[in-house]
mmCIF file of C-alpha atoms in Angstrom:
data_model
loop_
_atom_site.group_PDB
_atom_site.id
_atom_site.type_symbol
_atom_site.label_atom_id
_atom_site.label_comp_id
_atom_site.label_asym_id
_atom_site.label_seq_id
_atom_site.Cartn_x
_atom_site.Cartn_y
_atom_site.Cartn_z
ATOM 1 C CA MET N 325 6.791 -5.644 5.053
ATOM 2 C CA PRO N 326 3.695 -6.831 6.821
ATOM 3 C CA ASN N 327 3.526 -10.644 6.708
ATOM 4 C CA ALA N 328 0.613 -11.939 4.339
ATOM 5 C CA ARG N 329 -0.532 -15.464 3.689
ATOM 6 C CA ALA N 330 -1.150 -16.717 0.263
ATOM 7 C CA THR N 331 -4.541 -18.175 -0.003
ATOM 8 C CA HIS N 332 -6.516 -19.401 -3.150
ATOM 9 C CA LEU N 333 -4.521 -18.781 -6.324
ATOM 10 C CA THR N 334 -5.624 -18.461 -9.869
ATOM 11 C CA ARG N 335 -3.123 -19.424 -12.578
ATOM 12 C CA ARG N 336 -1.723 -15.866 -12.646
ATOM 13 C CA GLY N 337 -1.739 -16.121 -8.765
ATOM 14 C CA ILE N 338 0.194 -19.369 -8.869
ATOM 15 C CA LEU N 339 2.819 -17.721 -11.260
ATOM 16 C CA ALA N 340 3.098 -14.931 -8.794
ATOM 17 C CA ALA N 341 3.325 -17.118 -5.703
ATOM 18 C CA GLY N 342 6.698 -18.857 -6.235
ATOM 19 C CA GLY N 343 9.041 -20.696 -8.551
ATOM 20 C CA ALA N 344 10.100 -18.212 -11.147
ATOM 21 C CA ILE N 345 8.387 -15.194 -9.883
ATOM 22 C CA GLY N 346 8.289 -15.663 -6.092
ATOM 23 C CA LEU N 347 5.754 -14.052 -3.747
ATOM 24 C CA GLY N 348 5.505 -10.596 -5.464
ATOM 25 C CA ALA N 349 1.921 -10.790 -6.525
ATOM 26 C CA ALA N 350 0.521 -13.333 -4.297
ATOM 27 C CA LEU N 351 1.406 -11.071 -1.329
ATOM 28 C CA ALA N 352 -0.076 -8.039 -3.017
ATOM 29 C CA ALA N 353 -1.448 -6.979 0.392
ATOM 30 C CA CYS N 354 2.221 -5.943 1.222
ATOM 31 C CA GLY N 355 1.654 -3.039 -1.213
ATOM 32 C CA ASP N 356 0.001 0.296 -0.769
ATOM 33 C CA ASP N 357 -3.486 0.443 -2.087
ATOM 34 C CA ASP N 358 -2.938 3.816 -3.810
ATOM 35 C CA ALA N 359 -0.469 3.979 -6.689
ATOM 36 C CA LYS N 360 2.180 6.539 -6.195
ATOM 37 C CA SER N 361 2.864 8.950 -8.992
ATOM 38 C CA GLY N 362 5.804 11.241 -9.833
ATOM 39 C CA GLY N 363 6.693 13.438 -12.729
ATOM 40 C CA SER N 364 6.825 12.059 -16.302
ATOM 41 C CA ALA N 365 10.276 11.057 -17.678
ATOM 42 C CA ASP N 366 11.366 12.522 -20.902
ATOM 43 C CA ALA N 367 10.384 10.702 -24.071
ATOM 44 C CA SER N 368 12.881 8.406 -25.469
ATOM 45 C CA LYS N 369 15.531 10.689 -26.476
ATOM 46 C CA SER N 370 17.117 8.651 -29.276
ATOM 47 C CA ALA N 371 13.884 7.250 -30.773
ATOM 48 C CA ALA N 372 13.966 7.093 -34.525
ATOM 49 C CA ALA N 373 11.662 9.268 -36.745
ATOM 50 C CA GLY N 374 8.989 7.892 -39.026
ATOM 51 C CA PRO N 375 6.819 4.685 -38.914
ATOM 52 C CA TRP N 376 7.628 2.171 -36.254
ATOM 53 C CA SER N 377 6.974 -1.664 -36.039
ATOM 54 C CA PHE N 378 7.941 -4.645 -33.855
ATOM 55 C CA GLU N 379 7.127 -8.148 -33.814
ATOM 56 C CA ASP N 380 6.626 -9.346 -30.238
ATOM 57 C CA ASP N 381 6.799 -12.708 -28.749
ATOM 58 C CA ARG N 382 3.089 -13.348 -29.158
ATOM 59 C CA GLY N 383 3.733 -13.169 -32.992
ATOM 60 C CA THR N 384 1.962 -9.940 -33.083
ATOM 61 C CA LYS N 385 3.406 -7.125 -35.359
ATOM 62 C CA VAL N 386 2.813 -3.921 -33.601
ATOM 63 C CA ARG N 387 3.008 -0.768 -35.943
ATOM 64 C CA THR N 388 2.631 2.851 -35.246
ATOM 65 C CA ASP N 389 2.858 5.891 -37.456
ATOM 66 C CA ARG N 390 5.953 7.256 -35.713
ATOM 67 C CA ALA N 391 8.309 5.905 -33.205
ATOM 68 C CA PRO N 392 6.665 5.627 -29.795
ATOM 69 C CA ALA N 393 7.360 8.834 -27.725
ATOM 70 C CA SER N 394 4.992 7.963 -24.754
ATOM 71 C CA ILE N 395 6.019 4.623 -23.580
ATOM 72 C CA VAL N 396 4.457 3.024 -20.633
ATOM 73 C CA ALA N 397 6.039 -0.215 -19.298
ATOM 74 C CA PHE N 398 6.299 -2.704 -16.632
ATOM 75 C CA THR N 399 8.857 -1.512 -14.066
ATOM 76 C CA GLY N 400 11.457 -4.170 -14.799
ATOM 77 C CA VAL N 401 11.010 -3.514 -18.559
ATOM 78 C CA ALA N 402 11.457 0.200 -18.107
ATOM 79 C CA ALA N 403 14.604 -0.334 -16.246
ATOM 80 C CA ALA N 404 16.060 -2.475 -18.985
ATOM 81 C CA LEU N 405 15.346 0.112 -21.594
ATOM 82 C CA HIS N 406 16.611 2.808 -19.446
ATOM 83 C CA ASP N 407 19.980 0.898 -19.498
ATOM 84 C CA TYR N 408 19.781 1.315 -23.141
ATOM 85 C CA GLY N 409 19.001 4.935 -23.302
ATOM 86 C CA ILE N 410 15.396 4.580 -23.890
ATOM 87 C CA GLU N 411 13.168 6.363 -21.305
ATOM 88 C CA VAL N 412 9.517 5.780 -20.466
ATOM 89 C CA LYS N 413 6.690 8.101 -19.299
ATOM 90 C CA GLY N 414 4.798 5.648 -16.953
ATOM 91 C CA VAL N 415 5.505 2.538 -15.192
ATOM 92 C CA PHE N 416 3.367 -0.232 -13.538
ATOM 93 C CA GLY N 417 4.608 -2.786 -11.099
ATOM 94 C CA PRO N 418 6.813 -2.739 -7.915
ATOM 95 C CA THR N 419 8.615 0.793 -8.439
ATOM 96 C CA THR N 420 8.959 2.291 -4.939
ATOM 97 C CA THR N 421 9.156 0.777 -1.442
ATOM 98 C CA LYS N 422 7.153 2.006 1.428
ATOM 99 C CA ASP N 423 9.762 4.562 2.381
ATOM 100 C CA GLY N 424 9.797 6.039 -1.010
ATOM 101 C CA LYS N 425 13.022 4.520 -2.343
ATOM 102 C CA ALA N 426 13.472 2.577 -5.556
ATOM 103 C CA ASP N 427 12.323 -0.982 -5.577
ATOM 104 C CA VAL N 428 14.865 -3.507 -6.581
ATOM 105 C CA GLN N 429 13.076 -3.989 -9.937
ATOM 106 C CA ALA N 430 13.548 -0.202 -10.676
ATOM 107 C CA GLY N 431 17.184 -0.735 -11.320
ATOM 108 C CA ASP N 432 18.859 2.633 -12.123
ATOM 109 C CA MET N 433 15.817 4.680 -12.964
ATOM 110 C CA ASP N 434 15.056 7.896 -11.050
ATOM 111 C CA VAL N 435 11.664 6.866 -9.733
ATOM 112 C CA SER N 436 10.818 10.569 -8.753
ATOM 113 C CA LYS N 437 10.510 11.400 -12.489
ATOM 114 C CA LEU N 438 8.215 8.496 -13.452
ATOM 115 C CA THR N 439 4.326 8.411 -13.369
ATOM 116 C CA VAL N 440 3.493 5.242 -11.562
ATOM 117 C CA ILE N 441 0.392 3.787 -12.925
ATOM 118 C CA GLY N 442 0.307 1.081 -10.206
ATOM 119 C CA ASN N 443 2.837 0.152 -7.464
ATOM 120 C CA ALA N 444 1.617 -3.384 -6.635
ATOM 121 C CA TRP N 445 -0.300 -6.239 -7.949
ATOM 122 C CA GLY N 446 -3.818 -5.393 -9.067
ATOM 123 C CA GLN N 447 -3.102 -1.746 -9.234
ATOM 124 C CA PHE N 448 -3.374 0.012 -12.667
ATOM 125 C CA ASN N 449 -5.025 3.540 -12.754
ATOM 126 C CA ILE N 450 -6.548 3.504 -16.326
ATOM 127 C CA GLU N 451 -7.350 7.282 -16.139
ATOM 128 C CA LYS N 452 -3.612 8.120 -15.307
ATOM 129 C CA TYR N 453 -2.593 5.822 -17.967
ATOM 130 C CA ALA N 454 -4.905 7.547 -20.503
ATOM 131 C CA SER N 455 -3.622 10.947 -19.436
ATOM 132 C CA LEU N 456 -0.190 9.996 -20.787
ATOM 133 C CA ALA N 457 -1.581 9.543 -24.163
ATOM 134 C CA PRO N 458 0.400 6.227 -24.472
ATOM 135 C CA ASP N 459 1.869 5.257 -27.832
ATOM 136 C CA VAL N 460 2.756 1.742 -26.636
ATOM 137 C CA LEU N 461 2.417 -0.511 -23.524
ATOM 138 C CA ILE N 462 5.358 -2.930 -23.031
ATOM 139 C CA SER N 463 5.476 -5.910 -20.429
ATOM 140 C CA THR N 464 6.745 -9.272 -19.959
ATOM 141 C CA MET N 465 4.891 -12.587 -20.164
ATOM 142 C CA PHE N 466 5.208 -15.488 -17.813
ATOM 143 C CA ASP N 467 2.954 -18.005 -19.637
ATOM 144 C CA ASP N 468 2.617 -19.163 -23.264
ATOM 145 C CA ALA N 469 -0.929 -17.498 -23.490
ATOM 146 C CA GLY N 470 0.210 -14.008 -24.125
ATOM 147 C CA THR N 471 -0.698 -12.698 -20.500
ATOM 148 C CA LEU N 472 0.816 -9.229 -20.001
ATOM 149 C CA TRP N 473 2.557 -9.302 -16.629
ATOM 150 C CA TYR N 474 0.938 -6.826 -14.004
ATOM 151 C CA VAL N 475 -1.833 -5.801 -16.447
ATOM 152 C CA PRO N 476 -5.016 -6.738 -14.450
ATOM 153 C CA GLU N 477 -7.253 -9.336 -15.974
ATOM 154 C CA GLU N 478 -10.269 -7.523 -15.183
ATOM 155 C CA SER N 479 -9.409 -4.324 -16.937
ATOM 156 C CA LYS N 480 -7.062 -5.522 -19.690
ATOM 157 C CA ASP N 481 -9.730 -5.002 -22.560
ATOM 158 C CA LYS N 482 -10.048 -1.249 -21.534
ATOM 159 C CA ILE N 483 -6.267 -0.871 -21.333
ATOM 160 C CA ALA N 484 -5.749 -2.405 -24.688
ATOM 161 C CA LYS N 485 -8.084 0.030 -26.285
ATOM 162 C CA LEU N 486 -5.829 2.919 -25.382
ATOM 163 C CA ALA N 487 -2.583 1.817 -27.032
ATOM 164 C CA PRO N 488 -1.020 -1.200 -28.832
ATOM 165 C CA SER N 489 1.028 -3.503 -26.625
ATOM 166 C CA VAL N 490 4.176 -5.545 -26.792
ATOM 167 C CA GLY N 491 5.018 -8.675 -24.872
ATOM 168 C CA ILE N 492 8.445 -10.041 -24.226
ATOM 169 C CA SER N 493 8.318 -13.662 -23.017
ATOM 170 C CA VAL N 494 10.183 -14.756 -19.899
ATOM 171 C CA PHE N 495 8.623 -18.184 -19.894
ATOM 172 C CA ASP N 496 10.281 -21.607 -20.487
ATOM 173 C CA ARG N 497 13.354 -20.407 -22.147
ATOM 174 C CA GLN N 498 16.838 -19.553 -21.300
ATOM 175 C CA LEU N 499 18.047 -16.086 -20.231
ATOM 176 C CA PRO N 500 20.078 -15.080 -23.218
ATOM 177 C CA LYS N 501 17.043 -15.206 -25.553
ATOM 178 C CA PRO N 502 14.840 -12.531 -23.702
ATOM 179 C CA LEU N 503 17.938 -10.568 -23.381
ATOM 180 C CA GLU N 504 18.323 -10.556 -27.047
ATOM 181 C CA ARG N 505 14.704 -9.736 -27.673
ATOM 182 C CA MET N 506 14.860 -6.735 -25.311
ATOM 183 C CA LEU N 507 17.897 -5.477 -27.090
ATOM 184 C CA ALA N 508 16.107 -5.741 -30.216
ATOM 185 C CA LEU N 509 13.161 -3.836 -28.906
ATOM 186 C CA ALA N 510 15.415 -1.107 -27.586
ATOM 187 C CA GLU N 511 17.101 -0.958 -31.084
ATOM 188 C CA SER N 512 13.765 -0.556 -32.660
ATOM 189 C CA LEU N 513 12.899 2.272 -30.335
ATOM 190 C CA GLY N 514 16.254 4.193 -31.130
ATOM 191 C CA ALA N 515 18.884 2.795 -29.008
ATOM 192 C CA ASP N 516 22.486 2.633 -30.440
ATOM 193 C CA VAL N 517 23.188 -1.027 -29.653
ATOM 194 C CA ARG N 518 26.624 -0.689 -31.140
ATOM 195 C CA ALA N 519 27.718 1.888 -28.539
ATOM 196 C CA ALA N 520 30.817 0.888 -26.548
ATOM 197 C CA LYS N 521 28.900 0.654 -23.217
ATOM 198 C CA ILE N 522 26.458 -1.812 -24.643
ATOM 199 C CA VAL N 523 29.009 -3.973 -26.446
ATOM 200 C CA GLU N 524 31.167 -4.106 -23.514
ATOM 201 C CA ALA N 525 28.103 -5.131 -21.230
ATOM 202 C CA LYS N 526 27.236 -7.940 -23.454
ATOM 203 C CA GLU N 527 30.882 -9.153 -23.497
ATOM 204 C CA ASN N 528 30.969 -9.007 -19.743
ATOM 205 C CA PHE N 529 27.878 -11.040 -19.683
ATOM 206 C CA GLU N 530 29.326 -13.734 -21.926
ATOM 207 C CA LYS N 531 32.460 -13.782 -19.712
ATOM 208 C CA ALA N 532 30.336 -14.324 -16.601
ATOM 209 C CA ALA N 533 28.372 -17.152 -18.274
ATOM 210 C CA GLU N 534 31.690 -18.888 -19.092
ATOM 211 C CA ARG N 535 32.761 -18.316 -15.491
ATOM 212 C CA LEU N 536 29.709 -19.958 -14.181
ATOM 213 C CA ARG N 537 30.047 -22.852 -16.624
ATOM 214 C CA LYS N 538 33.561 -23.457 -15.414
ATOM 215 C CA ALA N 539 32.668 -23.230 -11.687
ATOM 216 C CA ALA N 540 29.857 -25.642 -12.231
ATOM 217 C CA LYS N 541 32.115 -28.078 -14.111
ATOM 218 C CA ALA N 542 34.752 -27.840 -11.524
ATOM 219 C CA ARG N 543 32.358 -28.186 -8.546
ATOM 220 C CA PRO N 544 29.629 -30.679 -9.823
ATOM 221 C CA GLU N 545 29.137 -31.792 -6.098
ATOM 222 C CA ILE N 546 27.874 -28.480 -4.884
ATOM 223 C CA LYS N 547 23.938 -28.611 -4.605
ATOM 224 C CA VAL N 548 22.133 -25.264 -5.200
ATOM 225 C CA LEU N 549 18.654 -24.969 -3.881
ATOM 226 C CA VAL N 550 16.318 -22.044 -5.060
ATOM 227 C CA GLY N 551 14.120 -20.679 -2.304
ATOM 228 C CA SER N 552 11.472 -17.897 -1.505
ATOM 229 C CA ALA N 553 10.241 -17.249 1.890
ATOM 230 C CA SER N 554 6.816 -16.089 3.344
ATOM 231 C CA GLN N 555 5.578 -16.050 6.769
ATOM 232 C CA ASP N 556 4.125 -19.643 6.793
ATOM 233 C CA ILE N 557 5.725 -21.232 3.501
ATOM 234 C CA PHE N 558 9.107 -21.840 2.123
ATOM 235 C CA TYR N 559 8.950 -22.238 -1.659
ATOM 236 C CA VAL N 560 11.543 -24.399 -3.462
ATOM 237 C CA SER N 561 11.670 -23.697 -7.029
ATOM 238 C CA GLY N 562 11.989 -26.099 -9.904
ATOM 239 C CA SER N 563 13.913 -25.026 -12.931
ATOM 240 C CA ASN N 564 11.732 -25.868 -15.880
ATOM 241 C CA PHE N 565 10.037 -22.414 -16.596
ATOM 242 C CA SER N 566 12.361 -19.797 -15.096
ATOM 243 C CA ILE N 567 14.754 -18.175 -17.519
ATOM 244 C CA ASP N 568 17.487 -17.793 -14.950
ATOM 245 C CA LEU N 569 17.306 -21.325 -13.728
ATOM 246 C CA GLU N 570 16.900 -22.877 -17.087
ATOM 247 C CA TYR N 571 20.113 -21.214 -18.079
ATOM 248 C CA TYR N 572 22.014 -22.178 -14.897
ATOM 249 C CA LYS N 573 20.973 -25.741 -15.499
ATOM 250 C CA ALA N 574 22.165 -25.467 -19.132
ATOM 251 C CA LEU N 575 25.486 -24.277 -17.732
ATOM 252 C CA GLY N 576 25.765 -27.116 -15.611
ATOM 253 C CA VAL N 577 24.826 -25.883 -12.151
ATOM 254 C CA ASN N 578 23.550 -28.728 -9.849
ATOM 255 C CA LEU N 579 20.176 -27.509 -9.084
ATOM 256 C CA VAL N 580 18.049 -29.128 -6.409
ATOM 257 C CA GLU N 581 14.786 -30.291 -8.214
ATOM 258 C CA PRO N 582 11.519 -31.053 -6.440
ATOM 259 C CA SER N 583 9.856 -33.910 -7.884
ATOM 260 C CA ALA N 584 7.266 -33.574 -10.640
ATOM 261 C CA LYS N 585 4.540 -34.743 -8.147
ATOM 262 C CA ALA N 586 5.605 -32.142 -5.619
ATOM 263 C CA LEU N 587 5.545 -29.413 -8.227
ATOM 264 C CA LYS N 588 2.191 -30.344 -9.670
ATOM 265 C CA ALA N 589 0.064 -28.107 -7.442
ATOM 266 C CA SER N 590 1.731 -25.096 -8.718
ATOM 267 C CA GLY N 591 1.684 -26.038 -12.338
ATOM 268 C CA GLY N 592 5.335 -27.104 -12.235
ATOM 269 C CA TRP N 593 6.861 -23.911 -10.751
ATOM 270 C CA PHE N 594 7.534 -24.637 -7.009
ATOM 271 C CA GLU N 595 6.978 -26.850 -4.113
ATOM 272 C CA ASN N 596 5.402 -25.455 -0.782
ATOM 273 C CA LEU N 597 7.171 -26.604 2.297
ATOM 274 C CA SER N 598 6.245 -25.738 5.897
ATOM 275 C CA TRP N 599 8.971 -24.264 8.024
ATOM 276 C CA GLU N 600 9.155 -27.432 9.862
ATOM 277 C CA ASN N 601 10.041 -29.325 6.723
ATOM 278 C CA VAL N 602 12.501 -26.675 5.217
ATOM 279 C CA ASP N 603 15.353 -29.165 5.669
ATOM 280 C CA LYS N 604 13.646 -31.560 3.089
ATOM 281 C CA TYR N 605 16.319 -31.023 0.326
ATOM 282 C CA PRO N 606 20.069 -31.155 1.202
ATOM 283 C CA ALA N 607 21.908 -28.220 -0.278
ATOM 284 C CA ASP N 608 25.281 -26.590 -0.179
ATOM 285 C CA VAL N 609 24.317 -23.140 -1.443
ATOM 286 C CA ILE N 610 20.886 -21.531 -1.180
ATOM 287 C CA ILE N 611 19.889 -18.837 -3.584
ATOM 288 C CA MET N 612 16.934 -16.627 -2.259
ATOM 289 C CA ASP N 613 14.373 -14.316 -3.929
ATOM 290 C CA ASP N 614 15.581 -10.829 -3.461
ATOM 291 C CA ARG N 615 12.448 -8.827 -4.181
ATOM 292 C CA THR N 616 10.945 -6.587 -1.438
ATOM 293 C CA ALA N 617 7.587 -8.475 -1.162
ATOM 294 C CA THR N 618 9.464 -11.661 0.110
ATOM 295 C CA ILE N 619 11.102 -12.157 3.389
ATOM 296 C CA GLN N 620 14.811 -11.786 3.119
ATOM 297 C CA PRO N 621 17.264 -14.275 4.667
ATOM 298 C CA ALA N 622 18.451 -11.947 7.428
ATOM 299 C CA ASP N 623 14.928 -11.386 8.609
ATOM 300 C CA ILE N 624 13.940 -15.169 8.779
ATOM 301 C CA THR N 625 13.590 -16.198 12.374
ATOM 302 C CA GLU N 626 12.661 -19.892 12.002
ATOM 303 C CA SER N 627 15.002 -22.090 13.878
ATOM 304 C CA THR N 628 14.767 -24.771 11.215
ATOM 305 C CA TRP N 629 16.073 -22.226 8.668
ATOM 306 C CA LYS N 630 18.842 -21.248 10.917
ATOM 307 C CA LYS N 631 19.924 -24.826 11.419
ATOM 308 C CA LEU N 632 20.306 -25.561 7.746
ATOM 309 C CA PRO N 633 23.909 -26.334 6.801
ATOM 310 C CA ALA N 634 24.068 -23.931 4.099
ATOM 311 C CA VAL N 635 22.795 -21.083 6.261
ATOM 312 C CA LYS N 636 25.232 -22.019 9.056
ATOM 313 C CA ALA N 637 28.029 -22.007 6.745
ATOM 314 C CA GLY N 638 26.965 -18.535 5.517
ATOM 315 C CA GLN N 639 26.310 -19.894 1.897
ATOM 316 C CA VAL N 640 23.224 -18.131 1.176
ATOM 317 C CA VAL N 641 23.162 -15.572 -1.975
ATOM 318 C CA ALA N 642 20.546 -13.546 -3.723
ATOM 319 C CA ARG N 643 18.626 -14.541 -6.479
ATOM 320 C CA THR N 644 16.774 -12.235 -8.942
ATOM 321 C CA PRO N 645 13.650 -14.154 -10.127
ATOM 322 C CA GLU N 646 12.503 -11.263 -12.402
ATOM 323 C CA PRO N 647 15.760 -10.068 -13.909
ATOM 324 C CA ILE N 648 15.974 -6.615 -15.458
ATOM 325 C CA LEU N 649 16.762 -7.784 -18.995
ATOM 326 C CA SER N 650 19.908 -5.760 -19.881
ATOM 327 C CA TYR N 651 23.276 -7.292 -19.909
ATOM 328 C CA ASP N 652 24.580 -4.867 -17.564
ATOM 329 C CA LYS N 653 22.018 -6.084 -14.830
ATOM 330 C CA CYS N 654 22.273 -9.814 -15.613
ATOM 331 C CA THR N 655 25.974 -10.117 -15.406
ATOM 332 C CA PRO N 656 26.103 -9.889 -11.537
ATOM 333 C CA MET N 657 23.593 -12.642 -11.279
ATOM 334 C CA LEU N 658 25.980 -15.073 -13.094
ATOM 335 C CA ASN N 659 29.082 -13.747 -11.234
ATOM 336 C CA ASN N 660 27.539 -14.049 -7.809
ATOM 337 C CA LEU N 661 26.365 -17.523 -8.383
ATOM 338 C CA ALA N 662 29.740 -18.474 -9.788
ATOM 339 C CA GLU N 663 31.537 -17.152 -6.852
ATOM 340 C CA ALA N 664 29.316 -18.798 -4.312
ATOM 341 C CA ILE N 665 29.978 -22.261 -6.002
ATOM 342 C CA GLU N 666 33.771 -21.481 -6.300
ATOM 343 C CA LYS N 667 34.027 -20.839 -2.659
ATOM 344 C CA ALA N 668 31.385 -23.163 -1.309
ATOM 345 C CA LYS N 669 32.315 -25.782 1.420
ATOM 346 C CA LYS N 670 30.591 -29.192 0.801
ATOM 347 C CA VAL N 671 28.104 -29.078 3.823
ATOM 348 C CA ALA N 672 24.916 -31.106 2.388
#
């Protein structure tokens, strides 16, 4: 991706710049200006007939005369619903990379069959959205104000007039809660949550959580730093608001925590470090933002990065700041971190 520098940030921009959510939105210049579109996916094949209702995490009870057949959702939400057998017609948010391949947030979806309303921060083609005759719009929320993720602030009122919306909170709570909420949403839309595949996926998630708990208990001395990289800034995340990090902390993982003073400028999400100061916090394991808008570890050329003990020891693993909220997709997150802690050498 072209390197871009985060400048002045609004509250939404701060959320997009690091901490829980990394650089995906603040580096919107990395995305194409024109949203790419493909064909429409089939409607939710297992949607129940008759009236539909669901109370979302804003406390809003959304009601429609029939189960939604034309669903438009943030890409990561659509990917989670796909894992539960619910298909959407349109998506907004990181869906395809510049070479046309599926973005990491698209999960297992066939992106060629989706109508992409917008592929980057600030992109939302209202005309294209209206053409899908949406029954409901679904997104996540990274604040307590009910702000729908990747729905542009300047056009949210126009968008809201076209269909009711559902918001699933991924702010200041532990990972199991949003997973439960997404499963409940999928069930309301017609998913068979008692299907063997889904039951097994949940069991595997619980086993992975227990593995991580045991690894953290056995290796309390292993310090884990959470990072995200841009051209000029290295972001060190705090754990207070992010669903994955709050959960890891609850399971006993020894996370490196920037001071409250250092986190203040970002509203508590992350601390900005220059590359010259990237060694400020000793760490044995580093988990790095895996989204396409951020610089990946293999592409970091800064000498200060390469000299970090964890980097020299090969103890850098991926982190998914915006998890696809299905048990199947979240299980590897836990297992990968557990394995990294189990095998880590004490280098900090």
